[in-house]
Tab-separated table of C-alpha atoms and ligand atoms in Angstrom:
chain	number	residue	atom	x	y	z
A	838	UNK	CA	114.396	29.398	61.682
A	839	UNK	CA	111.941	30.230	64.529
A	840	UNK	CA	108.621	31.315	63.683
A	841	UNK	CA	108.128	33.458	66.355
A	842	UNK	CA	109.003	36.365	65.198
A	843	UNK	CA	112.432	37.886	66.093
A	844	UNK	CA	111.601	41.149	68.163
A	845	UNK	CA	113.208	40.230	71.534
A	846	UNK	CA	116.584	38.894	69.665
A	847	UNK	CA	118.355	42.143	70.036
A	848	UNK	CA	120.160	43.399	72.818
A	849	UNK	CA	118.793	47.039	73.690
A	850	UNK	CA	121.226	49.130	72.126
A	851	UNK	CA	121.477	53.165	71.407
A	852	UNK	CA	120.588	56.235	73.735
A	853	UNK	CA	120.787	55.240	77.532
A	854	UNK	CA	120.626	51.729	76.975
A	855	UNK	CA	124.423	51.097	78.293
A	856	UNK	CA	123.775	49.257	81.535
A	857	UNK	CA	127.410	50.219	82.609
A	858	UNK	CA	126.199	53.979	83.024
A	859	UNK	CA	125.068	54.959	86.501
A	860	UNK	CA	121.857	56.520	86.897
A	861	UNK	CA	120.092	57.983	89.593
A	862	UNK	CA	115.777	57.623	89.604
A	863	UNK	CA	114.429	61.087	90.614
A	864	UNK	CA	112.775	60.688	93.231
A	865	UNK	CA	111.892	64.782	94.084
A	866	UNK	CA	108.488	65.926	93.202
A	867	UNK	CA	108.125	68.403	90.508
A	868	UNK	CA	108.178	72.109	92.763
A	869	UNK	CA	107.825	74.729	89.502
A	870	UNK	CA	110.271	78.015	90.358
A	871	UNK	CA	108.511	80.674	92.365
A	872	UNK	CA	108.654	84.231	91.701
A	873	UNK	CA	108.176	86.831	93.564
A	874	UNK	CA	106.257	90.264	92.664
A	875	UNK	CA	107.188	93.139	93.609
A	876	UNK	CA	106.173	96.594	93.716
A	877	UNK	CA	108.626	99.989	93.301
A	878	UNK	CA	108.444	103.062	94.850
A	879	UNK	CA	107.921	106.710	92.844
A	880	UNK	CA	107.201	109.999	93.931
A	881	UNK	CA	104.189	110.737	92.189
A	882	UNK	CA	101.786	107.272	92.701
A	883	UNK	CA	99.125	108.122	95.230
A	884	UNK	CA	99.138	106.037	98.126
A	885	UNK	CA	95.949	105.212	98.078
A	886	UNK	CA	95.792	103.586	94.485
A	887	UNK	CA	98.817	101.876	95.540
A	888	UNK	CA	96.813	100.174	98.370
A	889	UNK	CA	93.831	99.629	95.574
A	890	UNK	CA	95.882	97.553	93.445
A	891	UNK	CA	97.097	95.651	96.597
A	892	UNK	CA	93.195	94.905	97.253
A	893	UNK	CA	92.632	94.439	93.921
A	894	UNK	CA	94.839	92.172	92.151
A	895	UNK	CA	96.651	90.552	95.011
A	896	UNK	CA	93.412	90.306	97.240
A	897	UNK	CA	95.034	91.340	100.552
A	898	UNK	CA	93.344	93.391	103.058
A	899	UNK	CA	92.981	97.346	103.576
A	900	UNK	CA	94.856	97.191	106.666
A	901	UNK	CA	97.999	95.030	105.441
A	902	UNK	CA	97.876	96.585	101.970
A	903	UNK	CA	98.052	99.728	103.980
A	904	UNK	CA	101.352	98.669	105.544
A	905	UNK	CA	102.728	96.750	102.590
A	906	UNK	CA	102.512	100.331	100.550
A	907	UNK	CA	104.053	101.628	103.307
A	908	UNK	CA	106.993	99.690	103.375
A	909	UNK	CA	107.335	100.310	99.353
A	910	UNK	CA	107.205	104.020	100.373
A	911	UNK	CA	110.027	103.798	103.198
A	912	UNK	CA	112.247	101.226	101.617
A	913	UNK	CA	111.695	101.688	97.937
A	914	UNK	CA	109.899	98.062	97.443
A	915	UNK	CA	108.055	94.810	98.717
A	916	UNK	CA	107.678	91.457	97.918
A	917	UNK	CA	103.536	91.613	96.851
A	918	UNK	CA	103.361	87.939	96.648
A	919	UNK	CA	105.146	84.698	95.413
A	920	UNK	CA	103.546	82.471	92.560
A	921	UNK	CA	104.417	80.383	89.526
A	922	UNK	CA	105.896	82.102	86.224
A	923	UNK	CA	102.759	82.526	84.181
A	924	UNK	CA	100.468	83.950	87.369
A	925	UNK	CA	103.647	86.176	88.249
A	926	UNK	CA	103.383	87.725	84.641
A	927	UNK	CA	99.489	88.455	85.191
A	928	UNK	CA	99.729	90.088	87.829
A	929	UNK	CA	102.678	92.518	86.891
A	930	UNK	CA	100.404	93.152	83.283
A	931	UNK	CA	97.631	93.762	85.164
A	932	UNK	CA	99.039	96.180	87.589
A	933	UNK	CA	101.227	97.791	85.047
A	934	UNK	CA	98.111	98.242	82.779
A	935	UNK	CA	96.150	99.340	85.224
A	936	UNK	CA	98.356	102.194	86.660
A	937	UNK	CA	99.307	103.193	83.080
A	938	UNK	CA	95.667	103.800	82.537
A	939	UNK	CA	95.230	106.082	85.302
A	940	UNK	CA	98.441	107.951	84.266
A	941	UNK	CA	100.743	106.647	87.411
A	942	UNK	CA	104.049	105.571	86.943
A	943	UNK	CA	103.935	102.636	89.396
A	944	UNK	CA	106.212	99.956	88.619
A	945	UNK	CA	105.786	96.112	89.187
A	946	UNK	CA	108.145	93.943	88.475
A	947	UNK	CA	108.941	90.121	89.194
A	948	UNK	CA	112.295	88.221	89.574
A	949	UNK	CA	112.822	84.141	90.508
A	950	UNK	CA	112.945	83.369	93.948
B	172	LIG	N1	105.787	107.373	97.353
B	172	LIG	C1	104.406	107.552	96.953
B	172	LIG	C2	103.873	108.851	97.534
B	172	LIG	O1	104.464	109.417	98.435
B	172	LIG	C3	103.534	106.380	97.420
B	172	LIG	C4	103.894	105.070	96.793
B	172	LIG	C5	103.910	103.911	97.557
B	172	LIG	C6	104.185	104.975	95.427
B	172	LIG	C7	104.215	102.679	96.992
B	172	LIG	C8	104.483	103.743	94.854
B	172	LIG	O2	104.754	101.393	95.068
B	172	LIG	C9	104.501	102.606	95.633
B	172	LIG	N2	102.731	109.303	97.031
């Protein structure tokens, strides 16, 4: 009997260890699903806390928040912005807290890209 001892007698066996299964290395990057926020249109927001929130929690400028509330107004909603899951969810709390403490009934929602 050998006195080394007899770890690499064993052929691999178990989970994933058949050679005769074909596999396929990943070679894509991890991209983590987008989603995009979006803002509703109501009757009874005021514009112009709909293009403070804009500024506020999405950081875009008076003039294109302007015109993004604008196109909520016309068309019913916009696309606010794109980000990961858990930054999506921030910034639909924060809006939605936000206009709930000023008594508007804004709505901001998010679905997956
Ligand atoms: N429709 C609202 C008004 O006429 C304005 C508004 C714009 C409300 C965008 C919500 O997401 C919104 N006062």
């Amino acid at each position: 009997m050998s006195l080394i001892p007899h770890i690499m007698s064993k052929s691999p066996s178990g989970p994933g260890s058949d050679a005769s299964v074909l596999t396929k290395t990943k070679t894509k990057s991890a991209r983590p699903p987008l989603y995009k926020v979006m803002l509703l249109n109501d009757d009874y927001t005021p514009m112009e806390f709909v293009v403070h929130i804009l500024e506020r929690f999405f950081g875009i400028g008076h003039a294109q928040a302007f015109e993004i509330m604008l196109t909520v107004h016309k068309k019913g909603l916009a696309v606010v912005g794109v980000f990961a899951y858990e930054i999506a969810e921030t910034k639909v709390a924060q809006v939605m807290d936000f206009a709930r403490r000023h008594q508007h009934p804004l709505q901001c929602t998010m679905e997956k890209e």
